[in-house]
Amino acid sequence: MYKQVYDPVGHSLGLSSILAALALLVLFVLLGGLRWKAHWASLVALAVALVVAIAVYGMPVGQALDAGLEGAAFGFYPIMWIVINAIWVYNLTRETGHFEVLGRSMESISNDQRLQALVVAFCFGALIEALAGFGTPVAITSVMLIALGLRPLKAASVALVANTAPVAFGAIAVPITTLAQVSSLPVHQVGSMVGRQTPFLALFVPLALVFMLDGRRGVRQTWPAAVTCGVAFAIGQWLCSNYLSVQLTDIVAALVSAGAVVLLLRVWSPTEPLAADRRAPTGRGRPAVAGGSTDDPAFVERMGAREQRRDPPGEVLRAYLPYLIIVVLFSLTQLGPIKSLLDQVTVKFAWPGLDVVNAKGKPLAAATFKLDWLLSAGTVLLVSGLLTMAVLRVGLRTALRAYGATLVQLRYAILTVLTVLALAYVMNFSGQTITLGQWMAKAGGFFAFLSAILGWLGVAVSGSDTSSNSLFGLLQVTAAKEAGLSPTLLAAANSSGGVLGKMISPQNLAIGAAAVGMQGQEGDLFRRVLGWSLLFLLVMCVLVVLQSGPLSFMVP
């Protein structure tokens, strides 16, 4: 048995934190600074975490390796199991040509790519986040954005930044229920507080998306739609989390937001639409279109043919059916009786050889591995793919060939995610992550500012708001009581700040790069989204400070 120690270096949290942060520092320097490929950077960081766990924290070699193995297993199931099947569904639509049909159909909503991106990346992505989580919205919406003509890296960047405000209530509010469980706070109280923080993010994320697509001109020309999208989503999140249902928050917010944008487009449209199929004023030498250049005759000819083509209504319906199937199946599996029936085959077991207790002598819940075969989002996506084969009339041989191609396409992403989760588990089980959290918690009243950063750090490491909440939820409550702050406020700040670490998590960077066929360019993605992550994190830190003082009336 290994008992966690949080201050192994001279019984000093400060000195211990320097070494505890070493693996993360190595990871982000190699990834963002030296532009290493994500799988190599994460392998080196994992080696550093193992050395620190064994040599500094005194964790037995076998226990450290077992922790890494469990993390790698969790990285494959459920996380990459979800991504593999999500990309397979996408590849099936490419095989049949319905992916292009989908792109042409979405252009009928608006001929402006900026508005299309709001509906797809923000609204539809929020709906998928509400139903599945674990990187699924990034995998699905990034390829849908490519259908609209966005270049791969831009599509992945937009999908990552859009996947922020909905994350705290993702996967039927599992992050919130997990936070309430570990912190011993009422679910409704925690959900209400988060619903008074993340809506502020929702107000700005749509504006950030149009800025990413078209700079200041994009904001100037499309701000009515971006503001409508953000305000509608924020109101939906606030009302539902506080007065209706925490579990349904993102579903309601996504539908309300999409409906508001569609209604607005009936009476308003931008003066200069940005579209992939027409020449537009460029200004400052920028390319006029996404996905190609108007100086390329082949591209212009291809886009012209695309504009002239009109698909039969039946083909358009079939193009949407795979995604409608996904939404319907995810919704059905969350119904009480169906969920209980599917949960009967779930298997839970203690990870072999892993015997770790915390400083108080209590075993860690993360040492129990869960195989929810039928309830897993990945399995739901697999069934969705089988139904997609039927509706798109895809033969078995073609489907199997597409599945094999998907595995080849994702091979480096799979390695990256498995390694990153192994790194997270080694840091968590050895006590390195708790060392960092406890050191930050010593800041007293200033911890109100640092609280969201701690959640951000947890998600940046693990790629999951749920994991960050389970790791730091109780720590946030304890630190709040010691500093005379609201436990509910700081517990919620852990989740709300955590959502901003999702876009820079190596796990999600790997998923986004793999989804658009740009494996090995995770470092480029990291640099594109890091600024947005830090900017929104600063906004959340300031909001939490205000809610601990002048805006304390917002705390339930």
Coordinates of C-alpha atoms in Angstrom, one line a residue:
M1 CA 0.0 0.0 0.0
Y2 CA 1.1 3.5 -0.8
K3 CA 0.0 6.4 1.5
Q4 CA 0.0 9.8 -0.2
V5 CA 2.4 12.5 1.1
Y6 CA 1.8 16.0 -0.1
D7 CA 5.0 17.8 1.1
P8 CA 7.8 15.3 0.5
V9 CA 10.5 17.9 -0.1
G10 CA 11.6 19.2 3.3
H11 CA 7.9 19.2 4.5
S12 CA 7.4 22.3 2.4
L13 CA 4.5 22.6 0.1
G14 CA 6.2 25.4 -1.8
L15 CA 9.4 23.4 -2.6
S16 CA 7.3 20.2 -3.3
S17 CA 5.1 22.2 -5.7
I18 CA 8.1 23.1 -7.8
L19 CA 8.8 19.4 -8.5
A20 CA 5.1 18.5 -8.7
A21 CA 4.7 21.0 -11.5
L22 CA 7.7 19.8 -13.4
A23 CA 5.9 17.3 -15.6
L24 CA 3.3 19.9 -16.7
L25 CA 6.0 22.4 -17.4
V26 CA 7.9 20.0 -19.6
L27 CA 4.7 19.0 -21.4
F28 CA 3.6 22.5 -22.3
V29 CA 7.1 23.7 -23.2
L30 CA 7.7 20.8 -25.5
L31 CA 4.2 21.1 -27.0
G32 CA 3.8 24.9 -27.3
G33 CA 7.4 26.2 -27.2
L34 CA 9.5 23.6 -29.1
R35 CA 6.6 22.4 -31.3
W36 CA 7.1 18.7 -30.6
K37 CA 4.4 16.3 -31.7
A38 CA 1.9 15.7 -28.9
H39 CA 2.6 12.0 -28.5
W40 CA 6.3 12.6 -28.1
A41 CA 5.8 15.5 -25.7
S42 CA 3.3 13.5 -23.5
L43 CA 5.6 10.5 -23.4
V44 CA 8.5 12.6 -22.1
A45 CA 6.2 14.3 -19.6
L46 CA 4.9 10.9 -18.4
A47 CA 8.5 9.8 -17.8
V48 CA 9.2 12.9 -15.8
A49 CA 6.0 12.4 -13.7
L50 CA 7.0 8.8 -13.0
V51 CA 10.5 9.8 -11.9
V52 CA 9.1 12.5 -9.6
A53 CA 6.5 10.0 -8.2
I54 CA 9.1 7.4 -7.5
A55 CA 12.2 9.4 -6.5
V56 CA 10.5 12.4 -4.8
Y57 CA 7.2 11.1 -3.4
G58 CA 8.4 7.6 -2.6
M59 CA 5.7 5.8 -4.6
P60 CA 6.6 2.2 -5.2
V61 CA 7.6 1.5 -8.8
G62 CA 4.8 -1.1 -9.3
Q63 CA 2.1 1.3 -7.9
A64 CA 3.3 4.1 -10.1
L65 CA 3.2 1.9 -13.2
D66 CA -0.2 0.5 -12.3
A67 CA -1.5 4.1 -11.9
G68 CA -0.2 4.9 -15.4
L69 CA -1.8 1.7 -16.8
E70 CA -5.2 2.5 -15.4
G71 CA -5.0 6.1 -16.8
A72 CA -4.1 4.7 -20.2
A73 CA -7.0 2.2 -20.0
F74 CA -9.3 5.1 -19.2
G75 CA -7.9 7.1 -22.0
F76 CA -9.0 4.3 -24.4
Y77 CA -12.2 3.5 -22.7
P78 CA -14.4 5.6 -22.6
I79 CA -12.6 8.5 -24.2
M80 CA -11.0 7.2 -27.4
W81 CA -13.8 4.7 -27.8
I82 CA -16.1 7.7 -28.2
V83 CA -13.8 9.5 -30.6
I84 CA -13.1 6.5 -32.8
N85 CA -16.8 5.8 -33.4
A86 CA -17.7 9.5 -33.8
I87 CA -15.0 9.8 -36.6
W88 CA -16.2 6.5 -38.1
V89 CA -19.7 8.0 -38.5
Y90 CA -18.2 11.0 -40.2
N91 CA -16.1 8.8 -42.5
L92 CA -19.3 6.9 -43.5
T93 CA -20.9 10.2 -44.6
R94 CA -17.7 11.0 -46.6
E95 CA -17.8 7.6 -48.3
T96 CA -21.4 8.1 -49.6
G97 CA -21.0 11.8 -50.5
H98 CA -23.6 12.9 -47.9
F99 CA -21.0 15.0 -46.1
E100 CA -21.0 17.4 -49.0
V101 CA -24.8 17.4 -49.1
L102 CA -24.8 18.3 -45.4
G103 CA -22.4 21.2 -46.1
R104 CA -24.6 22.6 -48.9
S105 CA -27.7 22.2 -46.8
M106 CA -26.2 24.1 -43.8
E107 CA -25.3 26.9 -46.2
S108 CA -29.1 27.3 -46.8
I109 CA -29.5 28.5 -43.2
S110 CA -27.2 31.4 -44.0
N111 CA -24.7 32.1 -46.8
D112 CA -22.4 33.5 -44.1
Q113 CA -19.8 31.1 -42.7
R114 CA -19.5 33.1 -39.5
L115 CA -23.2 32.5 -38.7
Q116 CA -23.0 28.9 -39.9
A117 CA -20.2 28.4 -37.4
L118 CA -22.2 29.9 -34.6
V119 CA -25.0 27.4 -35.2
V120 CA -22.7 24.4 -35.7
A121 CA -19.8 24.9 -33.3
F122 CA -21.6 26.7 -30.5
C123 CA -25.2 25.6 -30.6
F124 CA -25.0 22.1 -32.0
G125 CA -21.7 21.5 -30.2
A126 CA -23.4 22.5 -26.9
L127 CA -26.2 20.0 -27.6
I128 CA -23.6 17.2 -28.2
E129 CA -21.7 18.2 -25.1
A130 CA -24.9 18.0 -23.1
L131 CA -25.5 14.5 -24.3
A132 CA -22.0 13.0 -24.5
G133 CA -19.1 15.1 -23.5
F134 CA -15.5 13.7 -23.4
G135 CA -14.4 15.4 -26.6
T136 CA -17.3 14.3 -28.7
P137 CA -18.4 17.8 -29.7
V138 CA -14.9 18.7 -30.9
A139 CA -14.7 15.6 -33.0
I140 CA -18.1 16.0 -34.6
T141 CA -18.4 19.8 -35.1
S142 CA -14.8 20.3 -36.4
V143 CA -15.5 18.0 -39.4
M144 CA -18.9 19.7 -39.9
L145 CA -17.1 23.0 -40.1
I146 CA -14.9 21.6 -42.8
A147 CA -18.0 20.8 -44.7
L148 CA -18.8 24.5 -44.6
G149 CA -15.4 25.3 -46.2
L150 CA -13.2 26.1 -43.2
R151 CA -9.6 25.1 -43.3
P152 CA -8.7 22.2 -41.1
L153 CA -6.7 24.0 -38.4
K154 CA -9.2 26.8 -38.2
A155 CA -12.1 24.4 -38.0
A156 CA -10.4 22.6 -35.1
S157 CA -9.5 25.8 -33.3
V158 CA -13.1 27.2 -33.6
A159 CA -14.5 23.8 -32.3
L160 CA -12.1 23.9 -29.3
V161 CA -12.9 27.5 -28.3
A162 CA -16.7 26.9 -28.8
N163 CA -16.5 23.9 -26.4
T164 CA -16.2 26.0 -23.2
A165 CA -19.4 27.5 -21.8
P166 CA -21.4 24.2 -22.1
V167 CA -18.7 21.9 -20.5
A168 CA -19.7 22.5 -16.9
F169 CA -23.1 21.0 -17.5
G170 CA -21.9 18.5 -20.0
A171 CA -22.9 14.8 -20.3
I172 CA -26.2 15.4 -18.5
A173 CA -24.5 17.5 -15.8
V174 CA -22.2 14.7 -14.6
P175 CA -19.5 17.3 -13.7
I176 CA -22.0 19.0 -11.4
T177 CA -23.3 15.9 -9.7
T178 CA -19.7 14.7 -9.2
L179 CA -18.7 18.0 -7.7
A180 CA -21.7 17.9 -5.3
Q181 CA -20.8 14.4 -4.3
V182 CA -17.2 15.0 -3.4
S183 CA -17.8 18.4 -1.8
S184 CA -20.9 17.2 0.2
L185 CA -22.9 20.3 -1.1
P186 CA -26.4 20.0 -2.5
V187 CA -26.5 19.4 -6.3
H188 CA -29.1 22.2 -6.9
Q189 CA -27.0 24.7 -4.9
V190 CA -23.8 23.9 -6.8
G191 CA -25.6 23.9 -10.2
S192 CA -27.3 27.2 -9.4
M193 CA -23.9 28.8 -8.6
V194 CA -22.3 27.5 -11.8
G195 CA -25.3 28.8 -13.6
R196 CA -24.4 32.2 -12.3
Q197 CA -20.9 32.0 -13.7
T198 CA -20.7 30.2 -17.0
P199 CA -23.4 32.3 -18.6
F200 CA -21.0 35.2 -18.5
L201 CA -18.6 33.1 -20.7
A202 CA -21.5 32.4 -23.1
L203 CA -21.9 36.1 -23.7
F204 CA -18.4 36.4 -25.1
V205 CA -17.6 33.1 -26.8
P206 CA -19.8 33.7 -29.9
L207 CA -18.0 37.0 -30.4
A208 CA -14.7 35.3 -30.1
L209 CA -15.7 32.7 -32.7
V210 CA -16.6 35.3 -35.3
F211 CA -13.4 37.2 -34.5
M212 CA -11.4 34.0 -35.1
L213 CA -13.1 33.6 -38.4
D214 CA -13.0 37.1 -39.8
G215 CA -11.2 39.5 -37.3
R216 CA -12.7 42.8 -36.3
R217 CA -14.6 43.0 -39.6
G218 CA -16.4 39.8 -38.6
V219 CA -17.4 41.2 -35.2
R220 CA -18.5 44.5 -36.7
Q221 CA -20.7 42.9 -39.3
T222 CA -22.2 40.0 -37.4
W223 CA -22.4 41.2 -33.8
P224 CA -26.2 41.1 -33.7
A225 CA -26.2 37.4 -34.4
A226 CA -23.2 36.7 -32.0
V227 CA -24.8 38.7 -29.2
T228 CA -28.2 37.1 -29.8
C229 CA -26.6 33.6 -29.7
G230 CA -24.7 34.4 -26.5
V231 CA -27.5 36.1 -24.7
A232 CA -30.0 33.4 -25.5
F233 CA -27.6 30.7 -24.4
A234 CA -26.8 32.6 -21.2
I235 CA -30.4 33.1 -20.3
G236 CA -31.2 29.5 -21.0
Q237 CA -28.3 28.3 -18.8
W238 CA -29.2 30.6 -16.0
L239 CA -33.0 29.9 -16.0
C240 CA -32.7 26.1 -16.4
S241 CA -29.9 25.6 -13.8
N242 CA -31.6 27.7 -11.2
Y243 CA -35.3 27.0 -11.7
L244 CA -35.8 23.9 -13.9
S245 CA -33.2 21.1 -14.0
V246 CA -29.5 21.0 -13.7
Q247 CA -29.3 17.9 -15.9
L248 CA -31.2 19.6 -18.8
T249 CA -29.3 22.9 -18.7
D250 CA -27.2 22.6 -21.8
I251 CA -29.9 21.0 -23.8
V252 CA -32.3 23.8 -23.1
A253 CA -29.7 26.5 -23.6
A254 CA -28.5 25.0 -26.9
L255 CA -32.0 24.8 -28.4
V256 CA -32.9 28.3 -27.2
S257 CA -29.7 29.7 -28.6
A258 CA -30.1 28.0 -32.0
G259 CA -33.8 29.0 -32.2
A260 CA -32.9 32.6 -31.5
V261 CA -30.3 32.8 -34.2
V262 CA -32.6 31.2 -36.8
L263 CA -35.4 33.6 -35.9
L264 CA -33.0 36.6 -36.2
L265 CA -31.9 35.5 -39.6
R266 CA -35.5 35.7 -40.9
V267 CA -35.4 39.5 -40.4
W268 CA -31.6 40.4 -40.6
S269 CA -28.5 39.3 -42.5
P270 CA -24.9 40.7 -42.7
T271 CA -24.3 43.3 -45.4
E272 CA -21.2 41.4 -46.6
P273 CA -21.5 37.7 -46.1
L274 CA -18.4 35.7 -45.8
A275 CA -18.9 32.5 -47.8
A276 CA -16.7 29.8 -49.3
D277 CA -18.5 30.0 -52.7
R278 CA -18.2 33.7 -53.6
R279 CA -15.6 36.5 -53.9
A280 CA -15.7 39.0 -51.0
P281 CA -13.8 42.1 -50.1
T282 CA -10.5 40.9 -48.6
G283 CA -8.9 44.0 -46.9
R284 CA -5.3 43.9 -45.8
G285 CA -4.5 41.1 -48.1
R286 CA -6.6 38.5 -46.3
P287 CA -8.0 35.6 -48.3
A288 CA -11.6 36.3 -49.3
V289 CA -12.8 32.8 -48.7
A290 CA -12.2 30.0 -46.2
G291 CA -11.1 26.7 -47.6
G292 CA -9.4 28.1 -50.7
S293 CA -8.3 31.1 -52.7
T294 CA -10.1 33.1 -55.3
D295 CA -6.8 33.2 -57.2
D296 CA -7.1 29.4 -57.7
P297 CA -9.2 28.8 -60.8
A298 CA -9.9 25.1 -59.8
F299 CA -11.2 26.2 -56.4
V300 CA -13.4 28.9 -57.9
E301 CA -14.8 26.4 -60.4
R302 CA -15.4 23.8 -57.6
M303 CA -17.2 26.3 -55.4
G304 CA -19.3 27.6 -58.4
A305 CA -20.4 24.0 -59.1
R306 CA -21.2 23.6 -55.5
E307 CA -23.4 26.8 -55.5
Q308 CA -25.3 25.7 -58.6
R309 CA -26.1 22.2 -57.3
R310 CA -29.4 21.7 -55.5
D311 CA -29.8 18.4 -53.7
P312 CA -33.2 16.6 -53.5
P313 CA -35.0 16.9 -50.2
G314 CA -34.7 13.2 -49.6
E315 CA -30.9 13.3 -49.9
V316 CA -30.7 16.3 -47.6
L317 CA -32.7 14.4 -45.0
R318 CA -30.4 11.4 -45.2
A319 CA -27.4 13.7 -44.8
Y320 CA -28.8 14.9 -41.5
L321 CA -30.0 11.5 -40.3
P322 CA -26.7 10.3 -38.8
Y323 CA -26.6 13.3 -36.5
L324 CA -30.3 13.1 -35.7
I325 CA -29.8 9.5 -34.9
I326 CA -27.0 10.4 -32.5
V327 CA -29.1 13.0 -30.7
V328 CA -32.1 10.7 -30.4
L329 CA -30.1 7.7 -29.1
F330 CA -28.2 9.8 -26.6
S331 CA -31.6 11.3 -25.4
L332 CA -33.2 7.8 -25.1
T333 CA -30.3 6.4 -23.1
Q334 CA -30.7 9.1 -20.5
L335 CA -34.3 8.2 -19.7
G336 CA -34.7 6.6 -16.3
P337 CA -36.0 3.1 -17.2
I338 CA -33.8 2.7 -20.2
K339 CA -30.7 4.0 -18.4
S340 CA -31.4 1.6 -15.5
L341 CA -31.8 -1.4 -17.9
L342 CA -28.6 -0.6 -19.8
D343 CA -26.7 -0.1 -16.5
Q344 CA -27.4 -3.6 -15.4
V345 CA -24.4 -4.9 -17.4
T346 CA -22.0 -2.3 -16.1
V347 CA -18.9 -3.8 -14.5
K348 CA -16.9 -2.1 -11.7
F349 CA -13.6 -3.5 -10.3
A350 CA -10.6 -2.4 -8.4
W351 CA -7.6 -1.9 -10.7
P352 CA -5.2 -4.9 -10.1
G353 CA -2.2 -4.1 -8.0
L354 CA -3.2 -0.5 -7.3
D355 CA -3.5 0.0 -3.5
V356 CA -3.3 3.7 -2.7
V357 CA -4.8 5.7 0.2
N358 CA -4.8 9.5 0.8
A359 CA -3.1 11.2 3.7
K360 CA -6.1 10.4 5.9
G361 CA -5.9 6.7 5.1
K362 CA -9.0 6.6 2.8
P363 CA -8.8 4.6 -0.5
L364 CA -9.1 6.7 -3.7
A365 CA -12.3 6.3 -5.7
A366 CA -10.3 6.6 -8.9
A367 CA -8.8 3.1 -8.2
T368 CA -12.1 1.6 -9.3
F369 CA -12.4 1.1 -13.0
K370 CA -15.9 1.2 -14.6
L371 CA -16.9 -0.5 -17.8
D372 CA -20.4 0.7 -18.7
W373 CA -20.6 -1.2 -22.0
L374 CA -24.0 -0.2 -23.1
L375 CA -24.3 3.3 -21.5
S376 CA -20.9 4.5 -22.9
A377 CA -21.2 7.3 -25.3
G378 CA -18.8 5.4 -27.6
T379 CA -21.2 2.4 -27.7
V380 CA -24.1 4.7 -28.5
L381 CA -22.1 6.2 -31.3
L382 CA -21.2 2.7 -32.6
V383 CA -24.9 1.9 -32.7
S384 CA -25.5 5.2 -34.4
G385 CA -22.9 4.2 -37.0
L386 CA -24.7 0.8 -37.6
L387 CA -28.0 2.7 -38.1
T388 CA -26.2 5.2 -40.4
M389 CA -25.0 2.2 -42.6
A390 CA -28.7 1.4 -43.1
V391 CA -30.0 4.9 -43.8
L392 CA -27.1 5.7 -46.1
R393 CA -27.1 2.3 -47.7
V394 CA -23.5 1.5 -46.9
G395 CA -22.3 -2.1 -47.4
L396 CA -20.6 -4.1 -44.7
R397 CA -17.3 -4.2 -46.6
T398 CA -17.3 -0.5 -47.1
A399 CA -18.1 0.2 -43.5
L400 CA -15.3 -2.1 -42.3
R401 CA -12.9 -0.5 -44.6
A402 CA -13.9 2.9 -43.2
Y403 CA -13.5 1.7 -39.7
G404 CA -10.0 0.5 -40.4
A405 CA -9.1 3.8 -42.1
T406 CA -10.5 5.6 -39.0
L407 CA -8.1 3.6 -36.7
V408 CA -5.2 4.4 -38.9
Q409 CA -6.2 8.1 -39.0
L410 CA -6.4 8.2 -35.2
R411 CA -3.4 6.1 -34.3
Y412 CA -1.3 9.0 -33.0
A413 CA -4.2 10.6 -31.3
I414 CA -4.9 7.3 -29.5
L415 CA -1.3 7.2 -28.3
T416 CA -1.4 10.8 -27.2
V417 CA -4.6 10.5 -25.2
L418 CA -3.5 7.2 -23.6
T419 CA -0.2 8.8 -22.6
V420 CA -1.8 12.1 -21.3
L421 CA -4.3 10.1 -19.1
A422 CA -1.4 8.0 -17.8
L423 CA 0.4 11.2 -16.9
A424 CA -2.7 12.5 -15.1
Y425 CA -3.2 9.3 -13.1
V426 CA 0.4 9.1 -12.0
M427 CA 0.3 12.7 -10.9
N428 CA -3.1 12.2 -9.1
F429 CA -2.2 8.9 -7.4
S430 CA 1.3 9.9 -6.3
G431 CA -0.1 13.2 -4.8
Q432 CA 1.6 15.7 -7.1
T433 CA -1.7 17.3 -8.2
I434 CA -2.9 17.6 -4.6
T435 CA 0.4 19.2 -3.7
L436 CA -0.2 21.9 -6.2
G437 CA -3.8 22.4 -5.1
Q438 CA -2.9 22.7 -1.4
W439 CA -0.1 25.1 -2.1
M440 CA -2.5 27.4 -4.0
A441 CA -5.0 27.0 -1.2
K442 CA -2.6 28.6 1.3
A443 CA -3.2 32.0 -0.4
G444 CA -6.0 32.9 2.1
G445 CA -8.5 35.5 0.8
F446 CA -6.5 35.7 -2.5
F447 CA -7.6 32.1 -3.1
A448 CA -10.9 33.5 -4.5
F449 CA -8.8 34.6 -7.5
L450 CA -6.8 31.4 -7.7
S451 CA -9.8 29.1 -7.3
A452 CA -10.8 29.1 -11.0
I453 CA -7.1 28.7 -12.0
L454 CA -7.0 25.4 -9.9
G455 CA -10.0 24.1 -11.8
W456 CA -8.4 25.2 -15.1
L457 CA -5.2 23.4 -14.2
G458 CA -7.1 20.2 -13.3
V459 CA -8.9 20.1 -16.7
A460 CA -5.7 21.0 -18.6
V461 CA -4.1 17.9 -17.1
S462 CA -6.9 15.5 -17.3
G463 CA -9.0 16.9 -20.2
S464 CA -12.2 16.4 -18.1
D465 CA -14.2 18.8 -15.9
T466 CA -15.6 15.8 -14.1
S467 CA -12.1 14.6 -13.2
S468 CA -11.0 18.1 -12.1
N469 CA -14.1 18.4 -9.9
S470 CA -13.5 15.0 -8.3
L471 CA -9.9 15.9 -7.7
F472 CA -10.2 19.4 -6.3
G473 CA -13.8 19.7 -5.2
L474 CA -13.3 18.9 -1.5
L475 CA -10.0 20.9 -1.5
Q476 CA -11.9 24.0 -2.7
V477 CA -14.5 23.6 0.0
T478 CA -11.8 23.1 2.7
A479 CA -9.8 26.1 1.5
A480 CA -12.9 28.3 1.4
K481 CA -13.8 27.5 5.0
E482 CA -10.2 28.3 6.1
A483 CA -10.2 31.6 4.2
G484 CA -13.7 32.7 5.3
L485 CA -15.1 32.4 1.8
S486 CA -18.2 30.7 0.5
P487 CA -17.7 26.9 -0.1
T488 CA -20.4 26.9 -2.7
L489 CA -18.8 29.8 -4.6
L490 CA -15.3 28.2 -4.8
A491 CA -16.6 24.7 -5.5
A492 CA -18.5 26.2 -8.5
A493 CA -15.4 28.2 -9.5
N494 CA -13.5 24.9 -9.8
S495 CA -16.0 23.7 -12.4
S496 CA -16.5 27.1 -14.2
G497 CA -12.7 27.8 -14.4
G498 CA -12.1 24.2 -15.4
V499 CA -14.1 24.5 -18.7
L500 CA -11.4 27.0 -19.9
G501 CA -8.7 24.4 -19.6
K502 CA -10.5 22.1 -21.9
M503 CA -9.3 23.7 -25.1
I504 CA -5.6 23.5 -24.2
S505 CA -5.8 19.9 -22.8
P506 CA -3.4 17.7 -24.8
Q507 CA -6.2 15.1 -24.9
N508 CA -8.6 17.5 -26.6
L509 CA -5.9 19.0 -28.8
A510 CA -5.1 15.5 -30.1
I511 CA -8.8 14.8 -30.7
G512 CA -9.3 18.1 -32.6
A513 CA -6.2 17.6 -34.7
A514 CA -7.1 14.0 -35.5
A515 CA -10.6 14.8 -36.4
V516 CA -9.5 17.2 -39.2
G517 CA -6.6 15.0 -40.4
M518 CA -3.9 17.2 -39.0
Q519 CA -2.1 14.8 -36.6
G520 CA 1.2 16.1 -35.4
Q521 CA 0.1 19.8 -35.5
E522 CA -1.3 19.8 -31.9
G523 CA 1.3 22.4 -31.0
D524 CA -0.1 24.8 -33.7
L525 CA -3.6 24.3 -32.3
F526 CA -2.2 24.9 -28.8
R527 CA -0.8 28.3 -29.8
R528 CA -4.0 29.3 -31.6
V529 CA -6.3 28.7 -28.5
L530 CA -4.0 29.4 -25.6
G531 CA -4.6 33.1 -25.7
W532 CA -8.4 32.6 -25.6
S533 CA -8.1 30.2 -22.8
L534 CA -6.0 32.6 -20.7
L535 CA -8.2 35.6 -21.5
F536 CA -11.5 33.8 -20.6
L537 CA -9.8 32.5 -17.4
L538 CA -8.9 36.0 -16.3
V539 CA -12.5 37.0 -16.8
M540 CA -13.7 34.1 -14.7
C541 CA -11.1 34.8 -11.9
V542 CA -12.2 38.4 -11.7
L543 CA -15.9 37.3 -11.7
V544 CA -15.3 34.9 -8.8
V545 CA -13.5 37.7 -6.8
L546 CA -16.4 40.0 -7.4
Q547 CA -18.9 37.3 -6.3
S548 CA -16.9 36.9 -3.1
G549 CA -17.2 40.6 -2.4
P550 CA -19.4 43.2 -4.1
L551 CA -21.5 40.7 -6.0
S552 CA -21.9 38.3 -3.0
F553 CA -25.7 38.5 -3.4
M554 CA -25.3 36.2 -6.5
V555 CA -24.2 33.3 -4.2
P556 CA -27.2 31.1 -3.3

